Tab-separated table of C-alpha atoms in Angstrom:
chain	number	residue	atom	x	y	z
A	1	MET	CA	87.843	132.931	96.361
A	2	ARG	CA	88.861	130.605	93.693
A	3	PHE	CA	92.520	131.846	93.816
A	4	LYS	CA	92.372	131.332	97.900
A	5	PHE	CA	91.335	127.607	97.402
A	6	PHE	CA	94.065	126.572	94.899
A	7	LEU	CA	96.516	128.805	96.876
A	8	LEU	CA	95.320	126.176	100.351
A	9	ILE	CA	95.721	123.291	98.039
A	10	ILE	CA	99.189	124.211	97.203
A	11	MET	CA	99.756	125.189	100.908
A	12	CYS	CA	98.438	121.584	101.971
A	13	VAL	CA	100.663	119.484	99.764
A	14	SER	CA	104.053	121.501	100.526
A	15	VAL	CA	103.176	120.936	104.249
A	16	ILE	CA	102.313	117.125	103.981
A	17	SER	CA	105.672	116.713	101.813
A	18	CYS	CA	107.532	118.582	104.323
A	19	GLU	CA	105.932	116.449	107.508
A	20	LYS	CA	106.254	112.934	105.518
A	21	SER	CA	109.902	113.473	105.233
A	22	ARG	CA	110.601	113.259	109.319
A	23	ASP	CA	109.897	110.542	111.208
A	24	THR	CA	106.449	111.668	112.409
A	25	LYS	CA	103.434	111.529	109.850
A	26	VAL	CA	100.678	114.566	109.917
A	27	LEU	CA	97.063	113.241	108.592
A	28	TYR	CA	95.389	116.353	107.930
A	29	LEU	CA	91.575	116.228	108.312
A	30	ALA	CA	89.362	118.733	107.120
A	31	HIS	CA	85.503	119.084	107.783
A	32	THR	CA	82.603	121.828	107.573
A	33	LEU	CA	81.216	121.689	111.114
A	34	PRO	CA	81.595	124.235	113.955
A	35	GLN	CA	84.020	123.056	116.670
A	36	THR	CA	81.158	122.882	119.067
A	37	HIS	CA	79.192	120.264	117.155
A	38	PRO	CA	79.551	116.636	118.419
A	39	VAL	CA	80.927	115.420	115.583
A	40	HIS	CA	83.634	117.679	115.795
A	41	LYS	CA	84.321	116.092	118.933
A	42	GLY	CA	83.761	112.664	117.828
A	43	ILE	CA	86.779	114.107	115.436
A	44	LEU	CA	88.905	115.130	118.558
A	45	GLU	CA	88.671	112.033	119.958
A	46	PHE	CA	90.057	110.220	116.880
A	47	GLN	CA	92.848	112.525	117.032
A	48	ARG	CA	93.490	112.135	120.725
A	49	LEU	CA	93.087	108.168	120.286
A	50	LEU	CA	95.710	107.939	116.971
A	51	GLU	CA	98.391	109.884	118.675
A	52	SER	CA	98.174	107.574	121.476
A	53	LYS	CA	97.780	104.504	119.856
A	54	SER	CA	100.835	105.405	117.486
A	55	ASN	CA	103.248	106.784	120.525
A	56	GLY	CA	103.005	109.999	118.483
A	57	LYS	CA	103.894	108.494	115.189
A	58	LEU	CA	100.989	109.707	113.669
A	59	LYS	CA	99.620	113.107	114.418
A	60	VAL	CA	96.150	114.631	113.284
A	61	LYS	CA	95.836	118.399	112.321
A	62	ILE	CA	92.546	119.388	111.836
A	63	PHE	CA	90.625	122.054	109.449
A	64	PRO	CA	87.268	122.477	111.070
A	65	ASP	CA	84.149	125.191	109.829
A	66	GLY	CA	85.068	124.709	106.266
A	67	GLN	CA	88.378	126.478	106.446
A	68	LEU	CA	89.451	124.150	103.195
A	69	GLY	CA	86.034	124.415	101.279
A	70	SER	CA	82.437	122.476	101.430
A	71	GLU	CA	82.221	118.872	101.591
A	72	ARG	CA	82.216	118.576	97.854
A	73	GLU	CA	85.630	120.505	97.549
A	74	SER	CA	87.461	118.243	100.452
A	75	LEU	CA	86.564	115.181	98.804
A	76	GLU	CA	88.288	116.433	95.680
A	77	LEU	CA	91.160	117.299	98.204
A	78	LEU	CA	91.086	113.995	99.204
A	79	GLN	CA	91.147	112.461	96.029
A	80	ILE	CA	94.098	114.375	94.977
A	81	GLY	CA	95.951	114.121	98.366
A	82	SER	CA	96.232	117.435	99.351
A	83	VAL	CA	94.480	116.245	102.789
A	84	ALA	CA	94.472	112.856	103.961
A	85	ALA	CA	90.974	112.652	105.964
A	86	THR	CA	87.801	114.365	105.692
A	87	LYS	CA	84.069	114.035	107.032
A	88	VAL	CA	81.040	114.363	104.682
A	89	SER	CA	77.614	113.320	105.150
A	90	ALA	CA	76.789	109.550	103.314
A	91	SER	CA	74.229	111.627	101.071
A	92	ILE	CA	77.252	113.503	99.692
A	93	LEU	CA	78.990	110.178	98.789
A	94	SER	CA	76.158	108.925	97.168
A	95	ASN	CA	77.308	110.669	94.187
A	96	PHE	CA	80.415	108.351	94.140
A	97	VAL	CA	79.106	105.529	95.779
A	98	PRO	CA	75.205	104.362	94.717
A	99	GLU	CA	75.284	101.873	97.956
A	100	TYR	CA	75.032	105.208	100.164
A	101	ASN	CA	72.027	106.211	98.835
A	102	VAL	CA	70.114	102.991	100.322
A	103	LEU	CA	71.108	105.017	104.005
A	104	GLY	CA	69.061	107.778	103.015
A	105	ILE	CA	65.662	106.059	102.231
A	106	PRO	CA	62.769	107.643	104.410
A	107	TYR	CA	62.585	105.245	107.833
A	108	LEU	CA	64.556	102.288	106.279
A	109	PHE	CA	65.437	102.041	109.968
A	110	LYS	CA	63.245	100.538	112.817
A	111	ASP	CA	65.260	102.293	115.478
A	112	ARG	CA	68.628	103.668	116.479
A	113	GLU	CA	69.563	100.369	117.826
A	114	HIS	CA	68.735	98.708	114.443
A	115	GLN	CA	70.872	101.576	112.387
A	116	PHE	CA	73.957	100.841	113.872
A	117	SER	CA	73.736	97.179	114.147
A	118	VAL	CA	73.353	97.620	110.289
A	119	LEU	CA	76.333	100.701	110.289
A	120	GLU	CA	79.022	98.444	112.643
A	121	GLY	CA	78.043	95.048	110.988
A	122	PRO	CA	78.926	93.412	107.646
A	123	ILE	CA	76.492	95.624	105.665
A	124	GLY	CA	77.806	98.857	106.738
A	125	LYS	CA	81.470	97.995	106.471
A	126	SER	CA	81.210	96.699	103.203
A	127	ILE	CA	79.446	100.146	102.131
A	128	LEU	CA	82.582	101.983	103.572
A	129	GLU	CA	85.203	100.007	101.563
A	130	LYS	CA	83.243	100.653	98.267
A	131	GLY	CA	84.748	104.023	98.046
A	132	SER	CA	88.077	103.086	97.734
A	133	LYS	CA	87.685	102.763	93.922
A	134	PHE	CA	87.322	106.471	93.866
A	135	TRP	CA	90.069	107.249	96.293
A	136	LEU	CA	87.731	107.504	99.451
A	137	ARG	CA	88.105	104.806	102.078
A	138	GLY	CA	85.509	105.044	105.006
A	139	LEU	CA	86.864	104.447	108.273
A	140	CYS	CA	83.538	104.725	110.206
A	141	TYR	CA	80.331	106.298	110.535
A	142	TYR	CA	79.335	108.967	112.961
A	143	ASP	CA	75.818	109.350	114.514
A	144	ALA	CA	74.038	112.574	112.685
A	145	GLY	CA	70.558	111.486	114.148
A	146	SER	CA	67.414	112.101	112.303
A	147	ARG	CA	65.698	114.667	110.286
A	148	SER	CA	62.876	116.185	110.990
A	149	PHE	CA	60.927	119.113	108.978
A	150	TYR	CA	60.871	122.797	110.607
A	151	THR	CA	59.041	125.650	109.153
A	152	SER	CA	58.702	129.503	109.595
A	153	THR	CA	54.815	130.090	108.845
A	154	LYS	CA	52.795	126.783	108.905
A	155	ALA	CA	53.185	123.936	111.533
A	156	ILE	CA	53.487	120.553	109.978
A	157	ARG	CA	51.259	118.237	111.951
A	158	THR	CA	50.506	115.674	109.085
A	159	PRO	CA	51.794	115.024	105.592
A	160	GLY	CA	49.329	117.047	103.727
A	161	ASP	CA	50.479	119.983	105.759
A	162	LEU	CA	53.453	119.918	103.655
A	163	LYS	CA	51.347	120.745	100.259
A	164	GLY	CA	52.828	124.032	98.467
A	165	LEU	CA	55.774	124.547	100.900
A	166	LYS	CA	59.155	125.114	99.739
A	167	ILE	CA	61.202	123.114	101.668
A	168	ARG	CA	65.177	123.384	101.427
A	169	VAL	CA	66.920	119.922	101.209
A	170	GLN	CA	70.441	118.799	100.223
A	171	ASN	CA	71.249	118.361	96.797
A	172	ASN	CA	70.424	114.901	96.703
A	173	GLN	CA	67.689	112.851	94.435
A	174	MET	CA	66.375	110.556	97.501
A	175	ALA	CA	65.919	113.696	99.658
A	176	ILE	CA	64.319	115.474	96.687
A	177	ASN	CA	61.957	112.795	95.847
A	178	MET	CA	60.825	112.601	99.338
A	179	VAL	CA	59.874	115.955	100.338
A	180	ASN	CA	57.888	115.895	96.855
A	181	SER	CA	56.120	112.614	97.396
A	182	MET	CA	54.785	114.227	100.524
A	183	GLY	CA	53.245	117.459	98.344
A	184	GLY	CA	56.083	119.910	99.412
A	185	ALA	CA	58.264	121.592	96.800
A	186	ALA	CA	61.857	120.428	97.183
A	187	THR	CA	64.400	123.111	96.757
A	188	PRO	CA	68.290	122.108	96.952
A	189	MET	CA	70.004	124.800	98.230
A	190	ALA	CA	73.435	125.506	99.851
A	191	TYR	CA	73.305	125.409	103.279
A	192	GLY	CA	75.172	128.989	104.229
A	193	GLU	CA	72.378	130.672	102.073
A	194	LEU	CA	69.636	128.777	104.250
A	195	TYR	CA	69.513	131.225	107.178
A	196	ALA	CA	68.675	134.188	104.768
A	197	ALA	CA	66.407	132.022	102.711
A	198	ILE	CA	64.087	131.383	105.426
A	199	GLN	CA	64.201	135.064	106.634
A	200	GLN	CA	63.206	136.278	103.299
A	201	GLY	CA	60.520	133.977	102.382
A	202	VAL	CA	62.398	132.200	99.448
A	203	VAL	CA	61.852	128.922	101.304
A	204	ASP	CA	59.182	128.081	104.031
A	205	GLY	CA	61.532	125.547	105.840
A	206	ALA	CA	63.717	122.872	106.092
A	207	GLU	CA	64.911	119.447	107.549
A	208	ASN	CA	67.679	118.650	109.825
A	209	ASN	CA	68.729	117.063	112.818
A	210	PRO	CA	67.949	118.956	116.452
A	211	PRO	CA	71.874	120.062	116.994
A	212	SER	CA	72.406	121.447	113.648
A	213	PHE	CA	68.859	123.063	114.095
A	214	VAL	CA	70.391	125.050	116.708
A	215	SER	CA	73.907	125.479	115.715
A	216	SER	CA	73.052	126.869	112.217
A	217	ASN	CA	70.601	129.587	114.560
A	218	HIS	CA	67.514	128.531	112.452
A	219	TYR	CA	65.285	127.934	115.518
A	220	GLU	CA	65.336	132.234	115.682
A	221	ILE	CA	63.621	132.260	112.089
A	222	SER	CA	61.617	128.783	112.482
A	223	LYS	CA	58.470	128.631	114.756
A	224	TYR	CA	57.795	125.119	114.325
A	225	TYR	CA	59.711	121.853	114.613
A	226	THR	CA	58.163	118.375	113.435
A	227	LEU	CA	59.884	115.264	114.760
A	228	ASP	CA	59.102	113.202	112.126
A	229	GLU	CA	62.537	111.604	111.881
A	230	HIS	CA	61.893	110.914	108.221
A	231	SER	CA	65.519	109.928	107.594
A	232	SER	CA	68.592	109.215	109.581
A	233	VAL	CA	71.560	109.480	107.259
A	234	PRO	CA	74.795	109.020	109.180
A	235	ASP	CA	78.371	110.954	108.653
A	236	VAL	CA	81.142	109.077	107.559
A	237	LEU	CA	84.691	109.727	108.468
A	238	LEU	CA	86.930	109.043	105.406
A	239	ILE	CA	90.760	108.507	104.739
A	240	GLY	CA	92.023	108.866	101.198
A	241	THR	CA	93.552	105.923	99.408
A	242	LYS	CA	96.478	107.620	98.753
A	243	TYR	CA	97.520	108.182	102.370
A	244	TRP	CA	96.263	105.247	103.192
A	245	ASN	CA	98.301	103.014	100.746
A	246	LYS	CA	101.772	104.836	102.140
A	247	LEU	CA	100.996	103.753	105.752
A	248	SER	CA	102.265	100.716	107.463
A	249	LYS	CA	100.325	97.702	108.206
A	250	GLU	CA	100.778	98.734	111.661
A	251	GLU	CA	99.615	102.332	110.744
A	252	ARG	CA	97.006	101.239	109.458
A	253	VAL	CA	95.630	99.275	112.314
A	254	TRP	CA	96.323	102.148	114.487
A	255	VAL	CA	94.025	104.372	112.146
A	256	GLN	CA	91.276	101.827	111.865
A	257	GLU	CA	90.914	101.071	115.785
A	258	ALA	CA	91.073	105.110	116.682
A	259	ALA	CA	88.198	105.624	114.248
A	260	ASP	CA	86.020	102.852	116.014
A	261	GLU	CA	86.464	103.835	119.041
A	262	SER	CA	86.340	107.615	118.560
A	263	ALA	CA	82.880	106.417	116.797
A	264	GLN	CA	81.628	104.974	120.052
A	265	ALA	CA	82.687	107.914	122.182
A	266	GLN	CA	80.975	110.375	119.455
A	267	LYS	CA	77.298	108.593	119.847
A	268	GLU	CA	77.456	109.413	123.213
A	269	TYR	CA	78.480	113.221	122.486
A	270	TRP	CA	75.490	113.216	119.746
A	271	ARG	CA	73.383	112.160	122.648
A	272	GLU	CA	73.976	114.852	124.981
A	273	SER	CA	73.845	117.485	122.449
A	274	VAL	CA	70.022	116.104	121.371
A	275	ASN	CA	69.226	116.662	124.622
A	276	GLU	CA	70.574	119.998	125.264
A	277	SER	CA	68.912	121.161	121.897
A	278	MET	CA	65.957	120.208	122.317
A	279	LYS	CA	66.065	121.731	125.628
A	280	LEU	CA	67.104	125.160	124.220
A	281	ILE	CA	64.730	124.852	121.454
A	282	LYS	CA	61.712	124.649	123.673
A	283	GLU	CA	62.997	127.427	125.965
A	284	ARG	CA	63.279	129.544	122.689
A	285	GLY	CA	59.533	129.689	122.171
A	286	VAL	CA	59.931	126.873	119.106
A	287	GLU	CA	56.696	124.811	119.111
A	288	VAL	CA	57.805	121.152	119.148
A	289	ILE	CA	55.315	118.737	117.146
A	290	ILE	CA	55.612	114.821	117.814
A	291	PRO	CA	53.662	113.828	114.596
A	292	GLU	CA	52.310	110.413	113.915
A	293	LYS	CA	55.291	108.955	111.693
A	294	SER	CA	53.170	106.104	110.347
A	295	LEU	CA	51.295	108.740	108.352
A	296	PHE	CA	54.571	110.215	106.766
A	297	ALA	CA	56.163	106.652	106.152
A	298	GLU	CA	53.342	105.555	104.180
A	299	GLU	CA	53.558	108.927	102.192
A	300	SER	CA	56.791	108.089	101.761
A	301	LYS	CA	56.466	104.520	100.382
A	302	ASN	CA	56.702	105.179	96.727
A	303	VAL	CA	60.293	106.784	96.998
A	304	VAL	CA	61.574	103.503	97.660
A	305	VAL	CA	59.488	101.759	94.928
A	306	GLU	CA	60.927	104.462	92.283
A	307	PHE	CA	64.294	103.830	93.808
A	308	ILE	CA	64.574	100.516	93.166
A	309	LYS	CA	63.032	101.039	89.847
A	310	GLU	CA	65.903	102.953	88.938
A	311	PHE	CA	68.246	101.061	90.572
A	312	PRO	CA	67.226	97.420	90.827
A	313	GLU	CA	70.336	96.458	91.773
A	314	MET	CA	70.092	97.616	94.998
A	315	ALA	CA	66.873	95.454	95.921
A	316	PRO	CA	68.897	92.947	97.660
A	317	LEU	CA	70.960	95.472	99.462
A	318	VAL	CA	67.442	97.152	100.981
A	319	ASN	CA	66.256	94.132	101.855
A	320	GLU	CA	68.971	92.531	103.616
A	321	ILE	CA	68.785	96.201	105.793
A	322	LYS	CA	65.394	95.914	106.432
A	323	ASN	CA	65.530	92.033	107.475
A	324	ASN	CA	68.593	92.658	109.462
């Protein structure tokens, strides 16, 4: 597998070098999502818009389904210039840019309108730019919905129901602290291992948005879905600075405009996907629980307190978002 990964790197470098010698430039974009996912549809819109705006001078070649590795591996490919762009969760980017951690604070946003007024305004744009010193320039945010708990054996109706349950989370300290604060046992684990882990009882459940709950087929082995919507961590479309710096001013405008416009289209794809996913979840016999969110928000308050203690320089950003 490791040999295959490095072979892919060599192939990408060779192809990019070849393409750049021609009039047409090809932007190679890798991501881990299936082609049915609404974020992939947003990326297809980015592809269409960029090729249209540039009159075919800039083309996009997409490698979906994790063809070139995990999100972490895609970021590494971006940093060394083997691919031009990728899409990853903001939670993964927090390992490089601390400000992305703030977007994972439980119940940070009042609602979707508040979330996107922050992300698409000066605050969100400032965070996108901060990754440039790590060769990871953010272009736009894609809607990844809100994450909620799902379990295989026990329904979660209040935070107290999490006590003693092993809940898979992303390898992100904010997510770990949130589950632990509610009495659960946060269990970081690779997403690809999760189906078998739930099926075999290694973990009792996980947390994710409706389209991912469906596309992963986790609804087949999870009887309960609790829409507590504890966090709304967006996805981020990124371009490597090694590629960005070689673009002309006009080409950069095309890329940014295509990204911004694709983000608006993607929000509609996401809304449609959530509606379709919730319909399927109910049809397949999963019990959908609408809890009192304020109970979960109250239990997770200490997560913010501890975060500010560890990163006091982030306090102004947290307050700015809350007051936006």
